[in-house]
Coordinates of C-alpha atoms in Angstrom, one line a residue:
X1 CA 54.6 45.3 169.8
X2 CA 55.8 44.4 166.3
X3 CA 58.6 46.2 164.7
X4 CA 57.7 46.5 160.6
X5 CA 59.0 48.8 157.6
X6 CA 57.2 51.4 155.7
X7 CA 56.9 49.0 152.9
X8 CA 54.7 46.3 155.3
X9 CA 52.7 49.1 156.1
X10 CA 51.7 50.4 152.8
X11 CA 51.2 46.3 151.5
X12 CA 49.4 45.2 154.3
X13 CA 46.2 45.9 156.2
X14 CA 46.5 43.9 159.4
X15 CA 48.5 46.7 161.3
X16 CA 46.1 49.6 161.7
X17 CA 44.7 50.6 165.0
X18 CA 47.8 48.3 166.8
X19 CA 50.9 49.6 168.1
X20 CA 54.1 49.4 166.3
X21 CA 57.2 50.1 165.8
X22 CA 59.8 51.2 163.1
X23 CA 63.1 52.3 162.8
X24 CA 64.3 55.0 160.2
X25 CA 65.5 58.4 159.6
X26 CA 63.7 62.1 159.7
X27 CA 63.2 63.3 155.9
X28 CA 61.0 67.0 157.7
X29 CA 60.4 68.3 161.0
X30 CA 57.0 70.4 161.6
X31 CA 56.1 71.3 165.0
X32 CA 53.5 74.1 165.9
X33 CA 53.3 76.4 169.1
X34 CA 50.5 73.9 170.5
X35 CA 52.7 71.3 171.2
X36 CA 52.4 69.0 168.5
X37 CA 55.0 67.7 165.8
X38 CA 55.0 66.1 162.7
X39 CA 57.9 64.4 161.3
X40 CA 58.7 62.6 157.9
X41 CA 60.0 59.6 158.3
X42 CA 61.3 57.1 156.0
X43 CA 63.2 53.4 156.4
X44 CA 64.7 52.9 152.2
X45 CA 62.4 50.1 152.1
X46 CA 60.4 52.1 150.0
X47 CA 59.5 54.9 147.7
X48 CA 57.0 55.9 150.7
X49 CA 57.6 57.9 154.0
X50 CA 55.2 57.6 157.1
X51 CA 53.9 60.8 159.0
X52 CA 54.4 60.6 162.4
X53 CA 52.1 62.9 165.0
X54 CA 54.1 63.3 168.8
X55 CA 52.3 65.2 171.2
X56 CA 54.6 67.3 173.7
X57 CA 53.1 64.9 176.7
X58 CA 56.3 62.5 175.8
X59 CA 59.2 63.0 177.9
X60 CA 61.6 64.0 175.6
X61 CA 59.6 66.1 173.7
X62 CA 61.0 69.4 174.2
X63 CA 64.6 68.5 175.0
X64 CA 64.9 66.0 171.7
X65 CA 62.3 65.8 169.8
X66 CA 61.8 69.6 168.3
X67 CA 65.1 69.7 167.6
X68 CA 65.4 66.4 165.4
X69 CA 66.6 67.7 161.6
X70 CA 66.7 65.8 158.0
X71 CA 69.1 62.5 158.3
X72 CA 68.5 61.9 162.4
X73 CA 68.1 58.4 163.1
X74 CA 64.7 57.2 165.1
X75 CA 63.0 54.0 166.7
X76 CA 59.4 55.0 166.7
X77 CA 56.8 53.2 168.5
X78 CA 52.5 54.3 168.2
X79 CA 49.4 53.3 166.9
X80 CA 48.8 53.1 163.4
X81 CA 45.9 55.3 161.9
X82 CA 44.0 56.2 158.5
X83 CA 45.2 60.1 158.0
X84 CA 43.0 62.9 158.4
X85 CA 45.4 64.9 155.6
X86 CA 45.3 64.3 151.9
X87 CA 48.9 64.0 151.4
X88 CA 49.4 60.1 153.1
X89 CA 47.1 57.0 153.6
X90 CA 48.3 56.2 157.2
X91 CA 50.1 58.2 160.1
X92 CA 51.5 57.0 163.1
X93 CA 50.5 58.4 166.5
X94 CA 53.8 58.1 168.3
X95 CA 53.9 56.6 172.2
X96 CA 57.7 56.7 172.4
X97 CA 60.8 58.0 170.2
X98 CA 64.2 56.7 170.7
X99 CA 66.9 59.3 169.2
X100 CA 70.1 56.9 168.1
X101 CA 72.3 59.2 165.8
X102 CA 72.0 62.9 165.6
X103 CA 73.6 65.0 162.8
X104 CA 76.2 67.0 163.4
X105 CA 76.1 70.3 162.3
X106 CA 73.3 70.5 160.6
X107 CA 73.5 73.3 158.5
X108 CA 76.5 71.7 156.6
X109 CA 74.6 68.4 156.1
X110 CA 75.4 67.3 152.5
X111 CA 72.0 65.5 151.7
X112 CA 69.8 68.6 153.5
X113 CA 66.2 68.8 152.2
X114 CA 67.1 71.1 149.7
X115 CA 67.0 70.2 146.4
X116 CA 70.8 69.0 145.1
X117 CA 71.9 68.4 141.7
X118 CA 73.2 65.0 140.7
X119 CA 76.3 66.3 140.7
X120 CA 76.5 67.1 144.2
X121 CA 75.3 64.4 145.3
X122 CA 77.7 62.0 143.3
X123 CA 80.7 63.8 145.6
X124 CA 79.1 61.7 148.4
X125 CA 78.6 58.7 147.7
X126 CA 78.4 57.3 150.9
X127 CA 75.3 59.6 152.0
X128 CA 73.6 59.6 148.5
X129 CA 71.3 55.9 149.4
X130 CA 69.8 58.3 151.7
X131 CA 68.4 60.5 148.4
X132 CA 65.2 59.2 146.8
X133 CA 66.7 58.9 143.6
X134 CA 69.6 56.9 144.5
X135 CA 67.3 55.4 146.7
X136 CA 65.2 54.0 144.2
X137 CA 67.5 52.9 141.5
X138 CA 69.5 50.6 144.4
X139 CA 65.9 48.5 145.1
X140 CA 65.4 48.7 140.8
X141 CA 69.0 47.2 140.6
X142 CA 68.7 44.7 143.3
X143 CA 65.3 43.5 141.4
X144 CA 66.9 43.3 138.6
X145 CA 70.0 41.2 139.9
X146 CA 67.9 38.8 141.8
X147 CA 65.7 38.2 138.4
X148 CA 68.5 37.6 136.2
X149 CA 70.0 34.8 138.9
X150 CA 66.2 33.4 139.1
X151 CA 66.0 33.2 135.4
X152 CA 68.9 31.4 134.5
X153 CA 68.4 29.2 137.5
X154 CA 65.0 27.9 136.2
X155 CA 66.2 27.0 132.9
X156 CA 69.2 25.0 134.7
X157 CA 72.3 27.3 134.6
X158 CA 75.0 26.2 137.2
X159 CA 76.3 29.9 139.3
X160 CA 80.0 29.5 138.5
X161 CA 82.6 32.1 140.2
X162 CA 85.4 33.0 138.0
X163 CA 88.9 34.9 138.5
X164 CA 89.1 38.5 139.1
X165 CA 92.9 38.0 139.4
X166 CA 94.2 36.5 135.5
X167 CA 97.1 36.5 133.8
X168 CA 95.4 35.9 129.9
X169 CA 93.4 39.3 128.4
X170 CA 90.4 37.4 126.7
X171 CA 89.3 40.5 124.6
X172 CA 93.1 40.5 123.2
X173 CA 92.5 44.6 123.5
X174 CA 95.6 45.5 126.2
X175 CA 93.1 47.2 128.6
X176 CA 93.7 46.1 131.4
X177 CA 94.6 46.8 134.8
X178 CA 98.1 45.3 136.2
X179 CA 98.0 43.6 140.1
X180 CA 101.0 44.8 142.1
X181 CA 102.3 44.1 145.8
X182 CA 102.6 47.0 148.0
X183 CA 106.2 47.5 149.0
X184 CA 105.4 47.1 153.1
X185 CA 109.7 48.1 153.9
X186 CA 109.3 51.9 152.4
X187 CA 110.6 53.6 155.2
X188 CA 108.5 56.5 154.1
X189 CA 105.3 55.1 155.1
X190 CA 104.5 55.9 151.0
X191 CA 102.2 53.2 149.1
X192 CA 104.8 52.5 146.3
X193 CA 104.5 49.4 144.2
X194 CA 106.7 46.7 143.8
X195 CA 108.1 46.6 140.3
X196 CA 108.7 43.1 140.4
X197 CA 105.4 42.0 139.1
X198 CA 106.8 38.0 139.6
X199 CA 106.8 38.4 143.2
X200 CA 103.9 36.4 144.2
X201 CA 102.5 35.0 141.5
X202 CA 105.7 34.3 139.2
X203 CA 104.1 36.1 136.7
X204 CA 102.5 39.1 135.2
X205 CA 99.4 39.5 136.6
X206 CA 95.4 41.6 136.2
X207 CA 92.1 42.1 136.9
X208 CA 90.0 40.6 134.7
X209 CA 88.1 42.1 131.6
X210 CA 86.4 39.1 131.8
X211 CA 85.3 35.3 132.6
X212 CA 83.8 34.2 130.0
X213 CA 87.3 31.9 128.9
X214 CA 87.4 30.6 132.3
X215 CA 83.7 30.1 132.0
X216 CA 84.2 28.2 128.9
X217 CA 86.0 25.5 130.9
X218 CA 82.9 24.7 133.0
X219 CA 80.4 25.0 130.4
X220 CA 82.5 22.4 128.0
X221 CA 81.7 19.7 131.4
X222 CA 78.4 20.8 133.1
X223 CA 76.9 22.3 129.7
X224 CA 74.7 25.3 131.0
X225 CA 77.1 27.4 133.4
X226 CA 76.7 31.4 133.8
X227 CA 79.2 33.7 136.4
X228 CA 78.2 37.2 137.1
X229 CA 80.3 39.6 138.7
X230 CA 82.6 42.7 138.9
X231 CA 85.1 43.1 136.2
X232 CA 87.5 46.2 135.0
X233 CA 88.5 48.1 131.8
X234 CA 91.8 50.6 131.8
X235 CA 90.2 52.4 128.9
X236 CA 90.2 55.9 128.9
X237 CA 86.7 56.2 128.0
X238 CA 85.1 58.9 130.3
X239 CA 81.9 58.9 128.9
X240 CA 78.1 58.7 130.1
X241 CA 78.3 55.2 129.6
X242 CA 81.4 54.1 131.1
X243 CA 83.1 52.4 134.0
X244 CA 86.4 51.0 134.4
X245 CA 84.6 48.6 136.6
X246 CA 81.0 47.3 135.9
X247 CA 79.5 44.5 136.8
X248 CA 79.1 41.6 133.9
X249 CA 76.7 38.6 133.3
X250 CA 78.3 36.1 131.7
X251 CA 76.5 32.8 130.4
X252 CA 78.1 30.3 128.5
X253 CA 75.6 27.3 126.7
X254 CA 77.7 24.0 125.2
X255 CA 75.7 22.5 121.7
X256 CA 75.1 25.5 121.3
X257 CA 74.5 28.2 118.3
X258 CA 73.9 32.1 117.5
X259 CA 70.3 31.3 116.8
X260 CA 69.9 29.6 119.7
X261 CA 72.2 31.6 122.0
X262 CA 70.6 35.2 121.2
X263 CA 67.4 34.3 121.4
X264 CA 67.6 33.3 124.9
X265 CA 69.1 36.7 125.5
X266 CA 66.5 38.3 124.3
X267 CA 64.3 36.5 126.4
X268 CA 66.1 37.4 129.9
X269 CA 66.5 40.5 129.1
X270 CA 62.8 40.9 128.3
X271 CA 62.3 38.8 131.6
X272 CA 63.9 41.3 133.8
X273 CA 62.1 44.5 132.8
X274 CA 59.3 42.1 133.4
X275 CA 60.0 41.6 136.7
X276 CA 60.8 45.4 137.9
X277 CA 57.5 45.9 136.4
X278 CA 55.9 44.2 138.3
X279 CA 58.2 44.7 141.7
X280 CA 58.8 48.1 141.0
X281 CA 55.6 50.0 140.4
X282 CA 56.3 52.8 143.2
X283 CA 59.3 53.1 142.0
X284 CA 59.0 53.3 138.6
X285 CA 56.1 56.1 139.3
X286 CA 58.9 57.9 140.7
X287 CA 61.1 57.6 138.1
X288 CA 58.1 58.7 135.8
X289 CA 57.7 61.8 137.7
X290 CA 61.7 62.9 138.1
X291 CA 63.0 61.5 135.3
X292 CA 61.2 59.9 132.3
X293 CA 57.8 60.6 131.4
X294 CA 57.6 57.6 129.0
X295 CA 59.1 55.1 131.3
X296 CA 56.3 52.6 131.8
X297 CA 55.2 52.9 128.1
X298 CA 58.5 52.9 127.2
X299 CA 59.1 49.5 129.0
X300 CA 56.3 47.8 128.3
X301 CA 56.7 48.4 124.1
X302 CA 60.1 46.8 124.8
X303 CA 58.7 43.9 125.6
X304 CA 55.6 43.6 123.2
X305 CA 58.5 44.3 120.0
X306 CA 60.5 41.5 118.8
X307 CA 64.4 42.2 118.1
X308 CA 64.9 42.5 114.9
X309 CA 67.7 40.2 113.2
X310 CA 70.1 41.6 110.6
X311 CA 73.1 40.9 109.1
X312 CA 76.0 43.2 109.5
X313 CA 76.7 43.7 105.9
X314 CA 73.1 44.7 105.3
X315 CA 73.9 47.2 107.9
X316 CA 76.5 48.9 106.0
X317 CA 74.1 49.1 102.9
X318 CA 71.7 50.8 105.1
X319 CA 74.0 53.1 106.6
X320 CA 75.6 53.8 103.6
X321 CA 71.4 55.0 101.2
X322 CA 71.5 57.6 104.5
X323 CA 75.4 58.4 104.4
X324 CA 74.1 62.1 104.7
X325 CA 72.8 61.7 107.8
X326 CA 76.4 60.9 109.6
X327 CA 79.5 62.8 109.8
X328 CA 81.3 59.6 110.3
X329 CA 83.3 57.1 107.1
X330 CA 81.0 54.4 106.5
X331 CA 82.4 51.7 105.1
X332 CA 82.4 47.6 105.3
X333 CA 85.1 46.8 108.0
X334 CA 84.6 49.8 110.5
X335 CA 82.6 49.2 114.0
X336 CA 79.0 51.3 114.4
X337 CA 79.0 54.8 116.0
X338 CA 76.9 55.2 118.4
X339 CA 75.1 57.6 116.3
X340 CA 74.4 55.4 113.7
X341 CA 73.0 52.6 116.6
X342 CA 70.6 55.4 117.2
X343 CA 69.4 55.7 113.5
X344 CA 69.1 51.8 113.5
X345 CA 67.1 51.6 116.3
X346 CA 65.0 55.0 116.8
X347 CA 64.4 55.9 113.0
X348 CA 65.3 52.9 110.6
X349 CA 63.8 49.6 112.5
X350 CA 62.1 51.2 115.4
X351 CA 63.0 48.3 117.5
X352 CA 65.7 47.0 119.5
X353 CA 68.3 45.1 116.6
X354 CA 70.3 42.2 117.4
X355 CA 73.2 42.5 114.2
X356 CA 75.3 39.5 113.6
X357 CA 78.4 38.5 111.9
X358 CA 81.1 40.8 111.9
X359 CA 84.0 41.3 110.3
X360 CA 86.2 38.9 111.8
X361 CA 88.6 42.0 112.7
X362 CA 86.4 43.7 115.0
X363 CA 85.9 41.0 117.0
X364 CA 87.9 39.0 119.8
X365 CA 89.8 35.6 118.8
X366 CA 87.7 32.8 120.1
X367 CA 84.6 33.7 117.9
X368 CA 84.1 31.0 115.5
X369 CA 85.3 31.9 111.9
X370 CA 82.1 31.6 109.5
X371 CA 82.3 30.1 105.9
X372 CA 83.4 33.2 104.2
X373 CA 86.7 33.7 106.0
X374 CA 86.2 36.7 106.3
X375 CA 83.5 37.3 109.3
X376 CA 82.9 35.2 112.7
X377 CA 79.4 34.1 114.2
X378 CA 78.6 37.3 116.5
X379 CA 75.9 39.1 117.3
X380 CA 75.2 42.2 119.1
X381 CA 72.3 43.7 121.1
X382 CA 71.5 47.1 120.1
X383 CA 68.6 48.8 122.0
X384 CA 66.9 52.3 122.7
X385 CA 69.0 55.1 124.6
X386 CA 72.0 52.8 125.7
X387 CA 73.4 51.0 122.2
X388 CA 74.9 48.1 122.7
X389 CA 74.0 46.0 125.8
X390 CA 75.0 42.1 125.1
X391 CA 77.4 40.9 122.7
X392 CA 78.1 37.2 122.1
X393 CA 79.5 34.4 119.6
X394 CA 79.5 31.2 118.9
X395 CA 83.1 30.0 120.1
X396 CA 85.7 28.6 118.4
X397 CA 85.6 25.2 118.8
X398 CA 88.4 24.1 116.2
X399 CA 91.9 24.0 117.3
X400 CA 93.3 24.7 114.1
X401 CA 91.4 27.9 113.7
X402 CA 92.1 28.7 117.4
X403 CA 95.7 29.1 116.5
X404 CA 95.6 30.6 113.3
X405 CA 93.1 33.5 114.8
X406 CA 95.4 34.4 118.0
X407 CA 98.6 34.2 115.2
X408 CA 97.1 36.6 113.4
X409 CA 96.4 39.1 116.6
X410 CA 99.4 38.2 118.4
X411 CA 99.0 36.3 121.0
X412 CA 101.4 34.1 122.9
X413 CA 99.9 30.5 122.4
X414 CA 101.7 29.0 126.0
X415 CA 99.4 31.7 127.8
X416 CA 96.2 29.8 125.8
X417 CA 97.4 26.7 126.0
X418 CA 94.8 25.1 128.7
X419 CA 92.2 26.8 126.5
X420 CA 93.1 24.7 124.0
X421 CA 92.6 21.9 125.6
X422 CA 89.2 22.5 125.7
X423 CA 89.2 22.0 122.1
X424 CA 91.9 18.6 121.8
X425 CA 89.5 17.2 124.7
X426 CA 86.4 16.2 123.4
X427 CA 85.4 19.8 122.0
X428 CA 82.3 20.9 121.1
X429 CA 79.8 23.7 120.2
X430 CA 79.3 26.2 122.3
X431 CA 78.0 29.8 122.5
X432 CA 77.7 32.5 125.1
X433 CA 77.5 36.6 126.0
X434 CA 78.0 38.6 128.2
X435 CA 75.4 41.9 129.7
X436 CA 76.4 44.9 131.4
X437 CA 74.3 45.0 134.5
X438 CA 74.9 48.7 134.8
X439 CA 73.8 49.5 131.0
X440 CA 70.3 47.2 131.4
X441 CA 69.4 49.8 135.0
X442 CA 70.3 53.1 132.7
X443 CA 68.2 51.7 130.1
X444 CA 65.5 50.8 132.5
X445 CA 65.6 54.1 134.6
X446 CA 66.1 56.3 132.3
X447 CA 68.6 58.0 134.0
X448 CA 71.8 59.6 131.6
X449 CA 74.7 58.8 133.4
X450 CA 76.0 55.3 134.3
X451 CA 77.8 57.0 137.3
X452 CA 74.1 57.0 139.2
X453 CA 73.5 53.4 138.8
X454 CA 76.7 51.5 140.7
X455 CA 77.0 52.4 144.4
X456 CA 80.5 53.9 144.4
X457 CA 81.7 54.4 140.2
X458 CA 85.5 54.0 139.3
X459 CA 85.7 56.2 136.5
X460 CA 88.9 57.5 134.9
X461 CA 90.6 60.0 137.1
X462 CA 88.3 58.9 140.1
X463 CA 88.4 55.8 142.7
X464 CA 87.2 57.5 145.9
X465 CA 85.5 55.3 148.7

């Protein structure tokens, strides 16, 4: 007897008319006054559910059986058939069903086969995998995860883990989030915080905003080097399209430039809605139906458009023939709305825009300074529903312009000062960017809110789980 998933059965043909078994949960419950039930079942390895047929001549048919309800945990074990109905390819004639895990008062079950709102289920998300939706953007993400690994890996980037714990703030922004010891003596049994932040470390002390300094290290002595992982912003942004932790791709390149740098990331992003469209089809016929009608068109003209390249200042002049259109100032100096990265994208260009060279003062420290002075080697990634989704730079690679960069934001240069090493030490070009995992899925699903596409969101005000 082999034991398979849902998915196995609908990709392969060699099971039918053999006995099998699966293991999942009950999704409905049918039973007639004959003696015969049929239950929904379903494993999360796919979009797909099995019908399963049990006859009252097994043993626990009447004491168990009948009374199984949505979320009950089953082994099954039967014979694999072509269904009679219209509504499902296969059905499985069961021989023998194992309960394992009954739910406990049923009527107050939180994901019940009634419809819920996104809302609701968001307050439990430690039972919403067991929704479709949820359901289906976790295998979308994991597809996508796995593809961006795979990519870089072919074209010989090194996997490199860095800090979560740091005492430097590579964005120079102040949002971050400190790292305390618990005081363990409070007689109170209270969680109260040391105030002492030099306790254990000797030093202040946060989670990171990001790697890519760290990263920098590696890619200035192994050359192609990427790190992707969790990392945390204490902005109090609480907004569809933030998290005060996300999950960030970082890749760092050494002889390195901007041309050369965002156009390979262009290319893996372009990759990985490649691959979920071609791993994901039940999926993404899903989403079609729940969420997005254009989803699959709408993917598949991402990939067939180039990004268009333009300068920053052009964008201005742009922005500035349609000032009607905007309530916001427009002027040369002041970061993009997210408004106006709609214009640019769904009315001007009609394409995803990848804008480079800003104004030195909207950008971090260790971009490299162009010619002018006045504006540093960055690009952004603008695209369709989401705005930006990868920014990166060429990095500052001369010492002297190091220092005079973090003078002018205020930096302590001792905190730095193994960073600039990397430039006394045999420096030399490099480039890199980072991409917020979470933004590519809500781009890719469709859905609105970047709370549905990370397992258990830290928003502001909220850290439940």
């Amino acid at each position: 007897m082999k034991k398979i998933s849902i998915l196995d059965i609908y990709n392969q043909n060699n099971h039918l008319n053999k006995l099998i078994t699966i293991n999942g949960w009950i999704r409905n419950n049918r039973y007639s006054k004959i003696g015969i039930s049929f239950l929904t079942v379903y494993d999360g390895s796919s979009t797909s559910t099995i019908q399963v047929i049990v006859k009252k001549i097994l043993y626990n048919y009447f004491t168990e059986i009948i009374k199984l309800t949505v979320g009950c945990s089953v082994i099954i074990s039967g014979y694999l058939k072509l269904s009679k109905g219209n509504l499902q390819a296969y059905e499985i004639h069961a021989c023998h069903i194992k309960v394992l895990g009954w739910i406990d008062h049923p009527e107050k079950y939180p994901m019940s086969a009634k419809k819920h709102s996104i809302e609701h289920i968001r307050n439990y998300c430690h039972l919403r995998p067991r929704t479709n939706l949820i359901g289906v953007i976790s295998r979308i993400r994991n597809v996508v995860f796995q593809s961006l690994n795979q990519f870089l890996n072919n074209f010989g980037y090194l996997w490199v883990s860095t800090p979560i714990i740091t005492s430097i703030d590579a964005e120079g922004a102040g949002s971050m989030f400190k790292v305390s010891m618990l005081d363990e003596n409070n007689s109170n049994n209270q969680i109260n915080y040391i105030r002492k932040e030099n306790e254990f470390f000797k030093k202040k002390v946060f989670l990171t905003v990001s790697g890519q300094l760290t990263l920098e290290s590696y890619a200035c002595a192994l050359s192609k080097v990427y790190s992707f992982g969790p990392t945390f912003r204490a902005e109090n942004s609480n907004t569809k399209k933030h998290l005060t932790e996300f999950w960030m791709l970082e890749v760092e390149k050494s002889f390195s430039d901007i041309n050369d740098i965002s156009a390979f990331s262009e290319c893996l992003l372009k990759n990985s809605i490649a691959d979920v469209l071609n791993n994901c089809v039940s999926e993404l016929l899903f989403l079609q139906k729940k969420v997005d009608k254009t989803i699959i068109n709408r993917l598949n003209k991402f990939l067939e458009i180039d990004f268009i390249q333009v300068e920053y200042t052009d964008v201005i002049d742009i922005l500035l023939k349609n000032k009607n259109i905007f309530d916001e100032d427009i002027f040369w100096g002041k970061d993009l709305s997210s408004s106006q990265e709609k214009y640019l994208v769904n009315d001007y260009f009609k394409s995803s825009v990848i804008i480079r060279n800003y104004p030195k003062k909207l950008k971090a420290f260790y971009m490299r300074v162009n010619d002018d002075k006045s504006t540093v080697s960055a690009f952004d990634i603008i695209i369709p529903r989401v705005g930006e989704i990868i920014g990166g730079s060429e990095r500052e690679d001369r010492i002297d312009y190091l220092d005079n960069r973090m003078q002018e934001i205020g930096l302590n240069n001792k905190n730095y000062d193994w960073y600039k090493d990397l430039r006394r030490y045999g420096t030399v070009p490099h480039a890199g960017f980072g991409l917020g995992l979470e933004r590519l899925i809500l781009f890719i699903t469709g859905i609105n809110n970047i709370r549905e596409v990370i397992p258990f969101p830290r928003t502001v005000g909220h850290a439940d789980f």
